[in-house]
Each structure stands twice: as C-alpha cells, then as structure tokens.
C-alpha cells in the first residue's frame, strides 16, 4: 500500500480490503471478529442493501473494472430494506484509486414504486430530480444493467478507526433487455461471503495487524463485476 500523501484528496477516502470465503464458514468469521484484539462490536443493526447499477450502452464501467484500470468509478442507486414498492434512496458514485475507495452521494427527494415503473420512466424521473454533480454522473450512463441485494452486518473497532462489514447472501437480477425492473428472476451466482475491512487515512498502518487475525485470502471482489460476469457468462 502506498503513502496516503499521494492519494486523492477525499475526506471520506478509506483503504478497503475484501476477504472472501464460503458461506459455511460464517461461524468461524463470527468467532474471529468476537476474539479480535481490536475489540470489534456491532455498530449498526443488520439490514438488506439493494443497488441498481447503471452503465453506458457499451458497458464502459464494466470494461474499466475488467481491464484493471487503477482509477475507476461506477454509478448506482442504493436503498435499504426489503420493500420495492416504496423505495427511497440515493444516487452514489463509487470511486476507487488503487486500494483507496470513497463515494459521493446525492439523495433523491421522492420515493419510487419499482413494481410498476418502467426503466424509461424511472430514468426520466431520476434525471428530473437530480441536480449539480448528479446530473453529470447521469450523463455518462444510459440504462440499468443489474439489481443486487444482500444482507449486511456492521462492526467497528473499539478505537472507531476501522470498520468491518459482512455481506451474504447475494442475489443478482439481470436488467439488460428488460423494459421494467426484473426482481422476480434471479441469476444463479456462486455463493460467497465477503468480509470488507475499511480503514481511514489516519489508520491505514493498522491494516496488516487487523488482517493478521483473519486467516482468509484477500480477493478482488466487485459486486457489480461479479454480477455482470454471471449475467454475461464471462
């Protein structure tokens, strides 16, 4: 990992490391968290995370991730909970530069009924509600490509400088070629449990010490890329 002094000037930027394993190892993961010397504790109740990912017609963002471009971004609409008829969320642009990640957010001032809207109508409403930087984000995309959903558990180290999340299980819904949101026909995906550890710029030197107590391999896991790979069979 490089020196934080040469990273992008983002106050919310964090070093992000993802660890992957089979879902059957959840009891071990919980044990490692419970016995960790950093004294991780629950920081927020578990909840379902949902994302609508958007991309250009030529899949620019997907290609950037598959090509390993060092500085890349992707646009998504995120909301929480299991309801799809009264969805209130925000646009997020997730940026990454090397091991650093950060996101910029823009809340939309109304809710959506994804069980009745067409994608064309949804995109028109989102563009009508967006302002400022959000309009520039939307100008680079043409369509939703996938929806994913997963349960997330939240933990934080006692010193408050390192965060940890567990994501599992993953559901992926193909949106390419669908005129309306497809939330009925999931795409088969390989089962995986993802542990993500995030440390702010002031705490990045603690990451090797934190990771030493998790005997799991680090993975390059993008939920967007994994989902699209399953959809496109690549």
PDB file of C-alpha atoms in Angstrom:
ATOM      1  CA  UNK A   1       0.000   0.000   0.000  1.00  0.00           C
ATOM      2  CA  UNK A   2       1.289   3.431  -0.879  1.00  0.00           C
ATOM      3  CA  UNK A   3       1.752   6.570   1.122  1.00  0.00           C
ATOM      4  CA  UNK A   4      -1.567   8.315   1.860  1.00  0.00           C
ATOM      5  CA  UNK A   5       0.011  11.635   0.952  1.00  0.00           C
ATOM      6  CA  UNK A   6      -0.216  10.742  -2.734  1.00  0.00           C
ATOM      7  CA  UNK A   7      -3.846   9.603  -2.699  1.00  0.00           C
ATOM      8  CA  UNK A   8      -6.828  11.604  -3.974  1.00  0.00           C
ATOM      9  CA  UNK A   9      -7.944  14.447  -1.742  1.00  0.00           C
ATOM     10  CA  UNK A  10     -11.162  12.936  -0.431  1.00  0.00           C
ATOM     11  CA  UNK A  11     -12.007  13.394   3.243  1.00  0.00           C
ATOM     12  CA  UNK A  12     -14.041  10.182   3.268  1.00  0.00           C
ATOM     13  CA  UNK A  13     -11.449   8.063   1.453  1.00  0.00           C
ATOM     14  CA  UNK A  14     -10.622   4.736   3.089  1.00  0.00           C
ATOM     15  CA  UNK A  15      -8.330   1.847   2.417  1.00  0.00           C
ATOM     16  CA  UNK A  16     -10.529  -1.122   1.572  1.00  0.00           C
ATOM     17  CA  UNK A  17      -9.573  -4.786   1.780  1.00  0.00           C
ATOM     18  CA  UNK A  18     -12.015  -7.585   0.939  1.00  0.00           C
ATOM     19  CA  UNK A  19     -11.735 -11.148   2.185  1.00  0.00           C
ATOM     20  CA  UNK A  20     -13.746 -13.988   0.685  1.00  0.00           C
ATOM     21  CA  UNK A  21     -14.793 -17.428   1.862  1.00  0.00           C
ATOM     22  CA  UNK A  22     -17.564 -19.993   1.591  1.00  0.00           C
ATOM     23  CA  UNK A  23     -20.792 -19.051   3.420  1.00  0.00           C
ATOM     24  CA  UNK A  24     -20.436 -22.202   5.542  1.00  0.00           C
ATOM     25  CA  UNK A  25     -17.527 -20.517   7.337  1.00  0.00           C
ATOM     26  CA  UNK A  26     -19.756 -17.853   8.858  1.00  0.00           C
ATOM     27  CA  UNK A  27     -19.355 -19.328  12.412  1.00  0.00           C
ATOM     28  CA  UNK A  28     -15.567 -19.061  12.057  1.00  0.00           C
ATOM     29  CA  UNK A  29     -15.812 -15.481  10.781  1.00  0.00           C
ATOM     30  CA  UNK A  30     -18.005 -14.520  13.728  1.00  0.00           C
ATOM     31  CA  UNK A  31     -15.543 -16.158  16.115  1.00  0.00           C
ATOM     32  CA  UNK A  32     -12.587 -14.272  14.620  1.00  0.00           C
ATOM     33  CA  UNK A  33     -14.463 -10.989  14.947  1.00  0.00           C
ATOM     34  CA  UNK A  34     -15.514 -11.758  18.526  1.00  0.00           C
ATOM     35  CA  UNK A  35     -11.991 -12.643  19.638  1.00  0.00           C
ATOM     36  CA  UNK A  36     -10.172  -9.947  17.679  1.00  0.00           C
ATOM     37  CA  UNK A  37      -7.825  -7.777  19.792  1.00  0.00           C
ATOM     38  CA  UNK A  38      -9.225  -4.661  18.059  1.00  0.00           C
ATOM     39  CA  UNK A  39     -12.429  -5.355  20.043  1.00  0.00           C
ATOM     40  CA  UNK A  40     -14.918  -5.156  17.214  1.00  0.00           C
ATOM     41  CA  UNK A  41     -18.506  -4.536  18.244  1.00  0.00           C
ATOM     42  CA  UNK A  42     -21.776  -4.151  16.344  1.00  0.00           C
ATOM     43  CA  UNK A  43     -22.062  -0.572  15.095  1.00  0.00           C
ATOM     44  CA  UNK A  44     -25.414  -0.764  13.296  1.00  0.00           C
ATOM     45  CA  UNK A  45     -28.260  -3.300  13.066  1.00  0.00           C
ATOM     46  CA  UNK A  46     -28.077  -5.740  10.127  1.00  0.00           C
ATOM     47  CA  UNK A  47     -30.117  -4.730   7.106  1.00  0.00           C
ATOM     48  CA  UNK A  48     -30.699  -5.546   3.456  1.00  0.00           C
ATOM     49  CA  UNK A  49     -28.736  -3.447   0.971  1.00  0.00           C
ATOM     50  CA  UNK A  50     -30.102  -3.017  -2.568  1.00  0.00           C
ATOM     51  CA  UNK A  51     -28.403  -1.466  -5.574  1.00  0.00           C
ATOM     52  CA  UNK A  52     -29.421  -0.565  -9.102  1.00  0.00           C
ATOM     53  CA  UNK A  53     -26.231  -0.301 -11.157  1.00  0.00           C
ATOM     54  CA  UNK A  54     -26.170   1.882 -14.256  1.00  0.00           C
ATOM     55  CA  UNK A  55     -23.757   1.824 -17.163  1.00  0.00           C
ATOM     56  CA  UNK A  56     -23.349   3.034 -20.729  1.00  0.00           C
ATOM     57  CA  UNK A  57     -24.577   1.011 -23.706  1.00  0.00           C
ATOM     58  CA  UNK A  58     -21.016  -0.100 -24.386  1.00  0.00           C
ATOM     59  CA  UNK A  59     -20.500  -1.095 -20.710  1.00  0.00           C
ATOM     60  CA  UNK A  60     -17.750   1.438 -20.088  1.00  0.00           C
ATOM     61  CA  UNK A  61     -17.664   0.981 -16.308  1.00  0.00           C
ATOM     62  CA  UNK A  62     -17.656  -2.803 -16.560  1.00  0.00           C
ATOM     63  CA  UNK A  63     -14.788  -2.721 -19.067  1.00  0.00           C
ATOM     64  CA  UNK A  64     -12.788  -0.410 -16.790  1.00  0.00           C
ATOM     65  CA  UNK A  65     -13.109  -2.885 -13.920  1.00  0.00           C
ATOM     66  CA  UNK A  66     -12.324  -5.922 -16.057  1.00  0.00           C
ATOM     67  CA  UNK A  67      -9.265  -4.160 -17.502  1.00  0.00           C
ATOM     68  CA  UNK A  68      -7.946  -3.329 -14.033  1.00  0.00           C
ATOM     69  CA  UNK A  69      -7.936   0.435 -14.579  1.00  0.00           C
ATOM     70  CA  UNK A  70      -6.354   1.963 -11.462  1.00  0.00           C
ATOM     71  CA  UNK A  71      -8.764   4.892 -11.193  1.00  0.00           C
ATOM     72  CA  UNK A  72     -12.350   3.927 -11.889  1.00  0.00           C
ATOM     73  CA  UNK A  73     -15.902   4.611 -10.812  1.00  0.00           C
ATOM     74  CA  UNK A  74     -19.402   3.221 -11.066  1.00  0.00           C
ATOM     75  CA  UNK A  75     -22.840   4.724 -10.601  1.00  0.00           C
ATOM     76  CA  UNK A  76     -25.615   3.106  -8.585  1.00  0.00           C
ATOM     77  CA  UNK A  77     -28.881   3.886  -6.874  1.00  0.00           C
ATOM     78  CA  UNK A  78     -28.929   2.437  -3.339  1.00  0.00           C
ATOM     79  CA  UNK A  79     -31.728   1.827  -0.869  1.00  0.00           C
ATOM     80  CA  UNK A  80     -32.195  -0.275   2.260  1.00  0.00           C
ATOM     81  CA  UNK A  81     -34.818  -2.801   3.323  1.00  0.00           C
ATOM     82  CA  UNK A  82     -36.940  -5.372   1.530  1.00  0.00           C
ATOM     83  CA  UNK A  83     -39.698  -3.081   0.217  1.00  0.00           C
ATOM     84  CA  UNK A  84     -39.647  -2.454  -3.540  1.00  0.00           C
ATOM     85  CA  UNK A  85     -42.953  -0.563  -3.761  1.00  0.00           C
ATOM     86  CA  UNK A  86     -41.883   2.482  -1.720  1.00  0.00           C
ATOM     87  CA  UNK A  87     -38.197   2.859  -2.460  1.00  0.00           C
ATOM     88  CA  UNK A  88     -36.425   5.932  -1.130  1.00  0.00           C
ATOM     89  CA  UNK A  89     -32.697   6.039  -1.738  1.00  0.00           C
ATOM     90  CA  UNK A  90     -29.800   7.929  -3.193  1.00  0.00           C
ATOM     91  CA  UNK A  91     -27.507   8.048  -6.156  1.00  0.00           C
ATOM     92  CA  UNK A  92     -23.958   7.038  -5.314  1.00  0.00           C
ATOM     93  CA  UNK A  93     -20.864   7.255  -7.407  1.00  0.00           C
ATOM     94  CA  UNK A  94     -18.331   4.777  -6.036  1.00  0.00           C
ATOM     95  CA  UNK A  95     -14.768   5.810  -6.807  1.00  0.00           C
ATOM     96  CA  UNK A  96     -11.598   3.813  -6.458  1.00  0.00           C
ATOM     97  CA  UNK A  97      -7.938   4.681  -6.824  1.00  0.00           C
ATOM     98  CA  UNK A  98      -5.626   1.779  -6.081  1.00  0.00           C
ATOM     99  CA  UNK A  99      -6.529   0.469  -2.607  1.00  0.00           C
ATOM    100  CA  UNK A 100      -8.448   3.627  -1.730  1.00  0.00           C
ATOM    101  CA  UNK A 101     -12.196   3.907  -2.092  1.00  0.00           C
ATOM    102  CA  UNK A 102     -14.748   6.624  -1.443  1.00  0.00           C
ATOM    103  CA  UNK A 103     -18.242   7.504  -2.568  1.00  0.00           C
ATOM    104  CA  UNK A 104     -20.159  10.667  -3.336  1.00  0.00           C
ATOM    105  CA  UNK A 105     -23.878  10.638  -2.618  1.00  0.00           C
ATOM    106  CA  UNK A 106     -26.957  12.516  -3.715  1.00  0.00           C
ATOM    107  CA  UNK A 107     -30.320  11.795  -2.055  1.00  0.00           C
ATOM    108  CA  UNK A 108     -33.392  11.940  -4.301  1.00  0.00           C
ATOM    109  CA  UNK A 109     -36.382  13.813  -2.891  1.00  0.00           C
ATOM    110  CA  UNK A 110     -39.077  11.228  -3.590  1.00  0.00           C
ATOM    111  CA  UNK A 111     -39.759   7.513  -3.467  1.00  0.00           C
ATOM    112  CA  UNK A 112     -40.283   5.073  -6.353  1.00  0.00           C
ATOM    113  CA  UNK A 113     -42.520   2.075  -6.891  1.00  0.00           C
ATOM    114  CA  UNK A 114     -40.238  -0.352  -8.688  1.00  0.00           C
ATOM    115  CA  UNK A 115     -43.060  -2.864  -9.059  1.00  0.00           C
ATOM    116  CA  UNK A 116     -44.915  -0.639 -11.545  1.00  0.00           C
ATOM    117  CA  UNK A 117     -42.417   1.781 -13.155  1.00  0.00           C
ATOM    118  CA  UNK A 118     -40.737   1.135 -16.480  1.00  0.00           C
ATOM    119  CA  UNK A 119     -36.998   1.742 -16.647  1.00  0.00           C
ATOM    120  CA  UNK A 120     -37.573   4.543 -19.149  1.00  0.00           C
ATOM    121  CA  UNK A 121     -39.932   6.296 -16.721  1.00  0.00           C
ATOM    122  CA  UNK A 122     -37.586   5.686 -13.786  1.00  0.00           C
ATOM    123  CA  UNK A 123     -34.586   7.132 -15.607  1.00  0.00           C
ATOM    124  CA  UNK A 124     -36.625  10.191 -16.643  1.00  0.00           C
ATOM    125  CA  UNK A 125     -37.747  10.798 -13.049  1.00  0.00           C
ATOM    126  CA  UNK A 126     -34.255  10.363 -11.649  1.00  0.00           C
ATOM    127  CA  UNK A 127     -32.832  12.826 -14.168  1.00  0.00           C
ATOM    128  CA  UNK A 128     -35.609  15.314 -13.368  1.00  0.00           C
ATOM    129  CA  UNK A 129     -34.803  15.121  -9.642  1.00  0.00           C
ATOM    130  CA  UNK A 130     -31.024  15.263  -9.953  1.00  0.00           C
ATOM    131  CA  UNK A 131     -29.073  18.478  -9.575  1.00  0.00           C
ATOM    132  CA  UNK A 132     -25.478  19.638  -9.812  1.00  0.00           C
ATOM    133  CA  UNK A 133     -22.872  16.842  -9.900  1.00  0.00           C
ATOM    134  CA  UNK A 134     -25.561  14.167 -10.028  1.00  0.00           C
ATOM    135  CA  UNK A 135     -26.577  15.372 -13.497  1.00  0.00           C
ATOM    136  CA  UNK A 136     -23.010  14.892 -14.726  1.00  0.00           C
ATOM    137  CA  UNK A 137     -22.976  11.366 -13.304  1.00  0.00           C
ATOM    138  CA  UNK A 138     -26.200  10.510 -15.117  1.00  0.00           C
ATOM    139  CA  UNK A 139     -24.975  11.962 -18.405  1.00  0.00           C
ATOM    140  CA  UNK A 140     -22.457   9.121 -18.747  1.00  0.00           C
ATOM    141  CA  UNK A 141     -24.960   6.254 -18.409  1.00  0.00           C
ATOM    142  CA  UNK A 142     -27.920   5.071 -20.475  1.00  0.00           C
ATOM    143  CA  UNK A 143     -29.513   2.150 -18.653  1.00  0.00           C
ATOM    144  CA  UNK A 144     -29.723  -0.015 -15.531  1.00  0.00           C
ATOM    145  CA  UNK A 145     -27.749  -3.225 -16.002  1.00  0.00           C
ATOM    146  CA  UNK A 146     -28.395  -5.159 -12.808  1.00  0.00           C
ATOM    147  CA  UNK A 147     -30.008  -5.075  -9.384  1.00  0.00           C
ATOM    148  CA  UNK A 148     -28.341  -6.828  -6.494  1.00  0.00           C
ATOM    149  CA  UNK A 149     -29.358  -7.341  -2.889  1.00  0.00           C
ATOM    150  CA  UNK A 150     -27.566  -8.744   0.162  1.00  0.00           C
ATOM    151  CA  UNK A 151     -27.685  -8.717   3.949  1.00  0.00           C
ATOM    152  CA  UNK A 152     -25.004  -6.571   5.580  1.00  0.00           C
ATOM    153  CA  UNK A 153     -23.732  -6.727   9.152  1.00  0.00           C
ATOM    154  CA  UNK A 154     -21.762  -3.794  10.576  1.00  0.00           C
ATOM    155  CA  UNK A 155     -18.884  -3.756  13.052  1.00  0.00           C
ATOM    156  CA  UNK A 156     -16.438  -1.138  14.298  1.00  0.00           C
ATOM    157  CA  UNK A 157     -13.132  -1.416  16.185  1.00  0.00           C
ATOM    158  CA  UNK A 158     -13.048  -0.043  19.722  1.00  0.00           C
ATOM    159  CA  UNK A 159     -10.962   2.944  18.641  1.00  0.00           C
ATOM    160  CA  UNK A 160     -13.518   3.750  15.943  1.00  0.00           C
ATOM    161  CA  UNK A 161     -10.944   3.989  13.170  1.00  0.00           C
ATOM    162  CA  UNK A 162     -11.534   0.644  11.454  1.00  0.00           C
ATOM    163  CA  UNK A 163     -14.858  -0.654  10.162  1.00  0.00           C
ATOM    164  CA  UNK A 164     -15.816  -4.168   9.144  1.00  0.00           C
ATOM    165  CA  UNK A 165     -18.848  -5.486   7.265  1.00  0.00           C
ATOM    166  CA  UNK A 166     -20.101  -8.949   6.340  1.00  0.00           C
ATOM    167  CA  UNK A 167     -22.153  -9.343   3.146  1.00  0.00           C
ATOM    168  CA  UNK A 168     -24.152 -12.508   2.489  1.00  0.00           C
ATOM    169  CA  UNK A 169     -26.145 -13.926   0.734  1.00  0.00           C
ATOM    170  CA  UNK A 170     -26.040 -12.283  -2.694  1.00  0.00           C
ATOM    171  CA  UNK A 171     -28.987 -12.002  -5.063  1.00  0.00           C
ATOM    172  CA  UNK A 172     -28.468 -10.712  -8.617  1.00  0.00           C
ATOM    173  CA  UNK A 173     -31.173  -9.730 -11.112  1.00  0.00           C
ATOM    174  CA  UNK A 174     -30.362  -9.125 -14.778  1.00  0.00           C
ATOM    175  CA  UNK A 175     -31.837  -5.862 -16.157  1.00  0.00           C
ATOM    176  CA  UNK A 176     -30.344  -5.917 -19.652  1.00  0.00           C
ATOM    177  CA  UNK A 177     -33.158  -6.210 -22.150  1.00  0.00           C
ATOM    178  CA  UNK A 178     -35.876  -5.712 -19.533  1.00  0.00           C
ATOM    179  CA  UNK A 179     -38.227  -2.766 -20.055  1.00  0.00           C
ATOM    180  CA  UNK A 180     -39.262  -2.836 -16.369  1.00  0.00           C
ATOM    181  CA  UNK A 181     -37.355  -3.768 -13.213  1.00  0.00           C
ATOM    182  CA  UNK A 182     -36.778  -7.516 -13.038  1.00  0.00           C
ATOM    183  CA  UNK A 183     -36.953  -8.552  -9.388  1.00  0.00           C
ATOM    184  CA  UNK A 184     -38.551 -11.948  -9.984  1.00  0.00           C
ATOM    185  CA  UNK A 185     -35.924 -13.970 -11.844  1.00  0.00           C
ATOM    186  CA  UNK A 186     -32.535 -14.032 -10.093  1.00  0.00           C
ATOM    187  CA  UNK A 187     -29.375 -15.067 -11.892  1.00  0.00           C
ATOM    188  CA  UNK A 188     -27.541 -18.066 -10.367  1.00  0.00           C
ATOM    189  CA  UNK A 189     -24.354 -16.847  -8.673  1.00  0.00           C
ATOM    190  CA  UNK A 190     -21.602 -18.692  -6.857  1.00  0.00           C
ATOM    191  CA  UNK A 191     -22.281 -18.472  -3.103  1.00  0.00           C
ATOM    192  CA  UNK A 192     -19.696 -16.380  -1.297  1.00  0.00           C
ATOM    193  CA  UNK A 193     -19.352 -14.495   1.953  1.00  0.00           C
ATOM    194  CA  UNK A 194     -17.455 -11.198   1.751  1.00  0.00           C
ATOM    195  CA  UNK A 195     -15.759  -9.546   4.719  1.00  0.00           C
ATOM    196  CA  UNK A 196     -14.747  -5.966   3.974  1.00  0.00           C
ATOM    197  CA  UNK A 197     -12.375  -4.050   6.220  1.00  0.00           C
ATOM    198  CA  UNK A 198     -12.054  -0.280   5.842  1.00  0.00           C
ATOM    199  CA  UNK A 199      -9.517   1.996   7.497  1.00  0.00           C
ATOM    200  CA  UNK A 200      -9.324   5.781   7.191  1.00  0.00           C
ATOM    201  CA  UNK A 201      -6.196   7.600   6.143  1.00  0.00           C
ATOM    202  CA  UNK A 202      -5.080   8.040   9.758  1.00  0.00           C
ATOM    203  CA  UNK A 203      -5.381   4.312  10.492  1.00  0.00           C
ATOM    204  CA  UNK A 204      -4.128   2.656   7.322  1.00  0.00           C
ATOM    205  CA  UNK A 205      -0.946   1.390   9.017  1.00  0.00           C
ATOM    206  CA  UNK A 206      -3.093  -0.760  11.322  1.00  0.00           C
ATOM    207  CA  UNK A 207      -4.487  -2.834   8.467  1.00  0.00           C
ATOM    208  CA  UNK A 208      -1.752  -5.541   8.419  1.00  0.00           C
ATOM    209  CA  UNK A 209      -2.240  -6.037  12.160  1.00  0.00           C
ATOM    210  CA  UNK A 210      -6.023  -6.216  11.744  1.00  0.00           C
ATOM    211  CA  UNK A 211      -5.828  -8.627   8.805  1.00  0.00           C
ATOM    212  CA  UNK A 212      -3.368 -10.956  10.567  1.00  0.00           C
ATOM    213  CA  UNK A 213      -6.215 -12.289  12.722  1.00  0.00           C
ATOM    214  CA  UNK A 214      -8.369 -13.257   9.714  1.00  0.00           C
ATOM    215  CA  UNK A 215      -6.941 -16.386   8.031  1.00  0.00           C
ATOM    216  CA  UNK A 216      -8.734 -15.662   4.776  1.00  0.00           C
ATOM    217  CA  UNK A 217      -7.400 -14.698   1.395  1.00  0.00           C
ATOM    218  CA  UNK A 218      -7.821 -11.175   0.087  1.00  0.00           C
ATOM    219  CA  UNK A 219      -9.960 -11.050  -3.048  1.00  0.00           C
ATOM    220  CA  UNK A 220     -10.606  -8.561  -5.810  1.00  0.00           C
ATOM    221  CA  UNK A 221     -14.348  -8.550  -5.442  1.00  0.00           C
ATOM    222  CA  UNK A 222     -16.599  -6.056  -7.145  1.00  0.00           C
ATOM    223  CA  UNK A 223     -20.245  -6.968  -6.644  1.00  0.00           C
ATOM    224  CA  UNK A 224     -21.022  -5.225  -9.923  1.00  0.00           C
ATOM    225  CA  UNK A 225     -18.380  -7.153 -11.877  1.00  0.00           C
ATOM    226  CA  UNK A 226     -19.303 -10.455 -10.221  1.00  0.00           C
ATOM    227  CA  UNK A 227     -22.967  -9.917 -11.006  1.00  0.00           C
ATOM    228  CA  UNK A 228     -22.350  -8.896 -14.609  1.00  0.00           C
ATOM    229  CA  UNK A 229     -19.969 -11.813 -15.099  1.00  0.00           C
ATOM    230  CA  UNK A 230     -22.754 -14.165 -14.034  1.00  0.00           C
ATOM    231  CA  UNK A 231     -25.261 -12.417 -16.304  1.00  0.00           C
ATOM    232  CA  UNK A 232     -22.975 -12.387 -19.340  1.00  0.00           C
ATOM    233  CA  UNK A 233     -21.278 -15.736 -18.545  1.00  0.00           C
ATOM    234  CA  UNK A 234     -17.800 -14.230 -18.789  1.00  0.00           C
TER     235      UNK A 234
END
